[in-house]
């Protein structure tokens, strides 16, 4: 969109946000909620009616705590800040963006104070994305992860894949192979479609309409293919929600962390596995005439781990340290302990400490993500929570239905998909995310399964 129109777009978005806020906080809605809360519909807390009432009340109460002025200003500044971030990133000019970052975090503090919190401000913002999660719980979980992952990253730092797959993979053949794999996993073409886009993503349009946008690279098969599996995980969750409850909390995904668990599970725990490629590697060899690379060599290449600067390009071993860094920094920015002008130094110091690498520019450092410019503070932790949940869910599913890799090798993904549908998808927002994980796996959110999985596959023990 034209850069010169950003101020006008900001005003338009502010108006729309204000109008939406008016509808969401209509006193009549509060009266109706009070009526149904006093009725027998709110009895069994796990019933469809009680869940819907509870979640609608939660949303209503959070929204009514926010003044319209603040809602409008958040929307307006987000538009302006995102434009400033884009230009600063293109020009590698962090000082030009710093004032917008200050303004964004000032508004975030105001939002947190309006909503209210029992612990720290960050709790109020985190609750937007992962209801019920607290900063204290996250800090403990992330500290455990950091303690285990830093030495694991050091151990893989010098590893190099034995085979180079940097060769031509025709884009149309990649697309056919990847889409075939996604449908084999269970993605329904009767209820969705594939398209090409500049960045992979999954969009839920409505019941029976889930769309996946894909991107392929001519000389990097793994990047495009693993992204397809990632988005397929998101899509399977959306296709697994009960369409009878569309438009209500019981027909919606419970949190970003749970949603991310579905994409990470299919991308990493399924798509990188030996069983998966026992089934698909012969088809891969036929599709791309790759006869000089064994399956084991191929897997070593696509599972190669090494520290890098860019979060979205990170492997599964190093990825969570990128998130830990962002978690620590955005808490410091929100509390005022860290000033925006000091962000590049703090960023570079943490990258050096945790990943052993120093950004060569702010473009490849603290300007690489759009999230803060859009006011998405508290969002980043859900990526790692998704990895934690995914490992727990995979272990629990295997306990329940038997050796999953044996099924994958036979081309059968229905047992895992069915288990996830029964334990996650069909419940909508019936349970808080942490409760859902505990009911499905028998334990509260815990990084132990993720650490054990990564250590087994990358630590030389498997």
Coordinates of C-alpha atoms in Angstrom, one line a residue, residues 15-312:
X15 CA -12.4 4.1 13.8
X16 CA -13.1 0.5 12.9
X17 CA -11.5 -0.6 16.2
X18 CA -13.7 1.8 18.1
X19 CA -16.9 0.7 16.4
X20 CA -16.0 -2.9 17.0
X21 CA -15.3 -2.1 20.7
X22 CA -18.7 -0.4 21.0
X23 CA -20.5 -3.5 19.8
X24 CA -18.4 -5.9 22.0
X25 CA -19.1 -3.8 25.1
X26 CA -22.8 -3.1 24.5
X27 CA -24.4 -3.0 28.0
X28 CA -27.3 -5.1 26.6
X29 CA -24.8 -7.9 25.9
X30 CA -23.7 -7.8 29.6
X31 CA -27.4 -8.0 30.6
X32 CA -28.0 -11.1 28.5
X33 CA -24.9 -12.7 29.8
X34 CA -26.1 -12.1 33.4
X35 CA -29.4 -13.7 32.5
X36 CA -27.9 -16.9 31.1
X37 CA -25.4 -17.1 33.9
X38 CA -28.3 -17.2 36.4
X39 CA -30.0 -20.0 34.4
X40 CA -29.6 -23.7 34.5
X41 CA -27.5 -23.5 31.3
X42 CA -24.5 -22.5 33.3
X43 CA -24.6 -25.7 35.4
X44 CA -22.1 -28.4 34.4
X45 CA -18.9 -26.4 33.9
X46 CA -17.8 -28.6 31.0
X47 CA -21.1 -28.5 29.1
X48 CA -21.3 -26.7 25.8
X49 CA -23.5 -24.0 27.2
X50 CA -21.4 -23.4 30.3
X51 CA -18.2 -23.2 28.3
X52 CA -19.7 -20.7 25.8
X53 CA -21.1 -18.6 28.6
X54 CA -17.8 -18.6 30.5
X55 CA -15.7 -17.6 27.5
X56 CA -18.1 -15.0 26.3
X57 CA -18.1 -13.5 29.8
X58 CA -14.3 -13.5 29.9
X59 CA -14.1 -11.7 26.5
X60 CA -16.8 -9.2 27.5
X61 CA -15.2 -8.3 30.8
X62 CA -11.7 -7.9 29.3
X63 CA -13.1 -5.6 26.6
X64 CA -15.2 -3.5 28.9
X65 CA -12.1 -2.7 31.0
X66 CA -10.5 -1.0 28.0
X67 CA -11.6 2.6 27.2
X68 CA -12.5 3.2 23.6
X69 CA -9.8 5.9 23.4
X70 CA -7.1 3.3 24.2
X71 CA -8.5 0.8 21.7
X72 CA -8.5 3.4 19.0
X73 CA -5.0 4.5 19.8
X74 CA -3.6 1.0 19.8
X75 CA -5.0 0.4 16.3
X76 CA -3.7 3.8 15.0
X77 CA -0.2 3.4 16.4
X78 CA 0.0 -0.2 15.2
X79 CA -0.5 1.0 11.6
X80 CA 2.0 3.8 11.9
X81 CA 4.5 1.7 13.8
X82 CA 4.4 -1.2 11.4
X83 CA 5.1 1.2 8.5
X84 CA 8.0 2.7 10.4
X85 CA 9.4 -0.8 11.3
X86 CA 9.2 -1.8 7.6
X87 CA 11.2 1.2 6.5
X88 CA 13.7 0.9 9.4
X89 CA 14.3 -2.7 8.6
X90 CA 14.8 -2.0 4.9
X91 CA 17.4 0.7 5.7
X92 CA 18.9 -1.0 8.7
X93 CA 18.1 2.1 10.8
X94 CA 17.0 1.1 14.3
X95 CA 17.1 4.6 15.7
X96 CA 14.3 5.6 13.3
X97 CA 12.1 2.9 14.8
X98 CA 13.1 3.3 18.5
X99 CA 10.5 6.1 19.3
X100 CA 7.7 3.9 17.9
X101 CA 8.9 1.0 20.0
X102 CA 8.8 3.3 23.1
X103 CA 5.2 4.4 22.2
X104 CA 4.1 0.8 21.6
X105 CA 5.3 -0.4 24.9
X106 CA 3.8 2.7 26.7
X107 CA 0.4 1.8 25.3
X108 CA 1.0 -1.9 26.2
X109 CA 1.6 -0.8 29.8
X110 CA -1.6 1.3 29.7
X111 CA -3.5 -1.7 28.3
X112 CA -2.2 -4.1 31.0
X113 CA -3.2 -1.6 33.7
X114 CA -6.7 -1.2 32.3
X115 CA -7.2 -5.0 32.1
X116 CA -5.7 -5.6 35.5
X117 CA -3.4 -8.4 36.8
X118 CA -2.5 -10.2 40.0
X119 CA 1.2 -10.8 39.4
X120 CA 3.0 -8.5 36.9
X121 CA 1.8 -6.4 33.9
X122 CA 3.1 -9.0 31.5
X123 CA 0.5 -11.5 32.8
X124 CA -2.4 -9.3 31.4
X125 CA -0.9 -9.3 27.9
X126 CA 0.1 -12.9 27.9
X127 CA -3.5 -13.8 28.8
X128 CA -4.5 -12.5 25.3
X129 CA -2.7 -15.3 23.6
X130 CA -2.4 -18.1 26.2
X131 CA -5.2 -17.8 28.8
X132 CA -4.3 -18.8 32.3
X133 CA -0.5 -18.8 31.7
X134 CA 1.5 -16.7 34.0
X135 CA 4.9 -15.0 33.8
X136 CA 6.2 -16.9 36.8
X137 CA 5.3 -20.2 35.2
X138 CA 6.8 -19.2 31.9
X139 CA 10.0 -18.0 33.6
X140 CA 10.5 -21.3 35.3
X141 CA 9.7 -23.3 32.2
X142 CA 12.0 -21.2 30.0
X143 CA 14.8 -21.2 32.5
X144 CA 14.7 -25.0 32.5
X145 CA 14.8 -25.0 28.7
X146 CA 17.6 -22.5 28.5
X147 CA 19.7 -24.5 30.9
X148 CA 19.4 -27.7 28.8
X149 CA 19.5 -26.2 25.3
X150 CA 22.5 -23.9 25.5
X151 CA 24.9 -26.9 26.0
X152 CA 23.0 -28.9 23.4
X153 CA 23.4 -26.0 20.9
X154 CA 27.1 -25.9 21.7
X155 CA 27.4 -29.6 20.9
X156 CA 25.9 -29.3 17.4
X157 CA 27.6 -26.1 16.5
X158 CA 30.4 -27.6 14.5
X159 CA 28.4 -30.4 12.9
X160 CA 28.0 -30.3 9.1
X161 CA 25.7 -32.4 7.0
X162 CA 27.6 -35.1 5.1
X163 CA 25.6 -34.6 1.9
X164 CA 24.8 -31.5 0.0
X165 CA 21.2 -31.3 -1.3
X166 CA 21.7 -27.8 -2.8
X167 CA 20.5 -28.8 -6.2
X168 CA 17.6 -28.0 -8.5
X169 CA 14.1 -29.1 -7.2
X170 CA 11.6 -28.0 -9.9
X171 CA 8.9 -25.9 -8.2
X172 CA 5.9 -27.6 -9.7
X173 CA 7.2 -31.0 -8.7
X174 CA 7.8 -29.7 -5.2
X175 CA 4.3 -28.5 -5.1
X176 CA 2.8 -31.8 -6.2
X177 CA 4.9 -33.8 -3.8
X178 CA 4.1 -31.6 -0.8
X179 CA 0.4 -31.3 -1.5
X180 CA 0.2 -35.0 -1.9
X181 CA 1.9 -35.5 1.5
X182 CA -0.4 -33.0 3.2
X183 CA -3.5 -34.9 1.9
X184 CA -1.9 -38.2 3.0
X185 CA -1.6 -36.7 6.5
X186 CA -5.4 -36.0 6.4
X187 CA -5.8 -32.5 5.0
X188 CA -9.2 -32.6 3.2
X189 CA -9.4 -31.0 -0.2
X190 CA -13.2 -31.0 0.1
X191 CA -12.8 -28.5 3.0
X192 CA -9.7 -26.6 1.9
X193 CA -7.3 -25.7 -0.8
X194 CA -3.6 -24.9 -1.5
X195 CA -2.3 -21.8 -3.1
X196 CA 1.1 -20.0 -3.6
X197 CA 2.0 -17.0 -1.5
X198 CA 5.0 -14.9 -0.4
X199 CA 4.9 -16.4 3.1
X200 CA 3.5 -19.7 4.3
X201 CA 0.3 -19.4 6.3
X202 CA -3.0 -21.1 7.1
X203 CA -6.3 -19.2 7.0
X204 CA -9.6 -20.4 8.5
X205 CA -12.4 -18.8 6.4
X206 CA -15.2 -20.8 7.9
X207 CA -16.6 -24.3 8.2
X208 CA -15.4 -26.3 5.2
X209 CA -13.0 -23.7 4.0
X210 CA -9.4 -23.8 5.4
X211 CA -6.8 -22.5 3.0
X212 CA -3.0 -23.0 3.0
X213 CA -0.6 -20.6 1.3
X214 CA 2.8 -22.1 0.4
X215 CA 6.2 -21.0 -0.8
X216 CA 8.9 -23.1 -2.4
X217 CA 12.6 -22.6 -3.0
X218 CA 14.2 -24.1 -6.1
X219 CA 17.4 -25.1 -4.4
X220 CA 16.1 -25.7 -0.9
X221 CA 13.6 -28.5 -0.8
X222 CA 13.4 -28.9 3.0
X223 CA 12.4 -25.3 3.7
X224 CA 9.3 -25.4 1.5
X225 CA 8.3 -29.0 2.4
X226 CA 8.6 -28.6 6.2
X227 CA 6.6 -25.3 6.0
X228 CA 3.8 -27.3 4.2
X229 CA 3.8 -29.8 7.1
X230 CA 3.7 -26.9 9.6
X231 CA 0.7 -25.2 7.9
X232 CA -1.0 -28.6 7.5
X233 CA -0.8 -29.1 11.3
X234 CA -2.6 -25.8 11.7
X235 CA -5.2 -26.7 9.1
X236 CA -5.9 -30.2 10.6
X237 CA -6.8 -28.4 13.9
X238 CA -9.1 -26.0 12.1
X239 CA -10.7 -28.9 10.1
X240 CA -11.0 -30.9 13.3
X241 CA -13.1 -28.3 15.1
X242 CA -16.8 -29.1 15.4
X243 CA -18.6 -27.1 12.7
X244 CA -21.8 -27.4 14.7
X245 CA -20.3 -24.9 17.1
X246 CA -18.9 -22.5 14.6
X247 CA -19.2 -18.9 15.8
X248 CA -19.0 -19.9 19.5
X249 CA -16.1 -20.6 21.8
X250 CA -16.7 -24.3 21.6
X251 CA -16.0 -24.1 17.9
X252 CA -12.7 -22.1 18.3
X253 CA -9.1 -23.0 18.9
X254 CA -8.3 -22.6 22.6
X255 CA -5.0 -20.7 22.3
X256 CA -2.1 -19.8 20.1
X257 CA 0.2 -22.2 22.0
X258 CA -2.1 -25.2 21.5
X259 CA -2.5 -24.2 17.8
X260 CA 1.3 -24.0 17.4
X261 CA 1.6 -27.4 19.1
X262 CA -0.4 -28.9 16.2
X263 CA 1.9 -27.4 13.5
X264 CA 5.1 -28.2 15.4
X265 CA 4.0 -31.8 16.0
X266 CA 3.4 -32.5 12.3
X267 CA 6.4 -30.5 11.1
X268 CA 9.0 -31.8 13.6
X269 CA 7.9 -34.9 15.3
X270 CA 6.3 -36.4 12.3
X271 CA 7.9 -34.8 9.3
X272 CA 11.5 -35.2 10.4
X273 CA 11.0 -38.8 11.7
X274 CA 12.5 -42.0 10.3
X275 CA 9.1 -43.6 9.9
X276 CA 7.7 -40.7 7.9
X277 CA 10.6 -40.9 5.4
X278 CA 10.5 -44.7 5.2
X279 CA 7.1 -44.2 3.6
X280 CA 7.8 -41.0 1.6
X281 CA 11.5 -41.3 0.6
X282 CA 11.0 -43.7 -2.4
X283 CA 8.3 -41.2 -3.7
X284 CA 10.8 -38.4 -3.2
X285 CA 13.5 -40.2 -5.1
X286 CA 11.0 -40.9 -8.0
X287 CA 9.7 -37.3 -8.0
X288 CA 13.1 -35.6 -8.1
X289 CA 15.4 -38.4 -9.5
X290 CA 17.6 -38.3 -6.4
X291 CA 19.4 -41.7 -6.5
X292 CA 22.8 -40.7 -5.1
X293 CA 21.6 -39.8 -1.6
X294 CA 20.5 -42.5 0.9
X295 CA 17.5 -41.9 3.1
X296 CA 19.8 -41.6 6.2
X297 CA 22.0 -39.0 4.5
X298 CA 18.9 -37.1 3.4
X299 CA 17.5 -37.0 6.9
X300 CA 20.8 -35.8 8.3
X301 CA 20.6 -32.8 5.9
X302 CA 17.0 -31.9 6.7
X303 CA 17.6 -32.3 10.4
X304 CA 20.8 -30.4 10.5
X305 CA 21.1 -28.0 13.5
X306 CA 23.3 -25.0 13.8
X307 CA 22.9 -21.6 15.4
X308 CA 21.7 -18.8 13.1
X309 CA 20.6 -15.2 13.4
X310 CA 17.1 -15.5 12.0
X311 CA 14.3 -16.9 14.1
X312 CA 12.1 -18.0 11.2

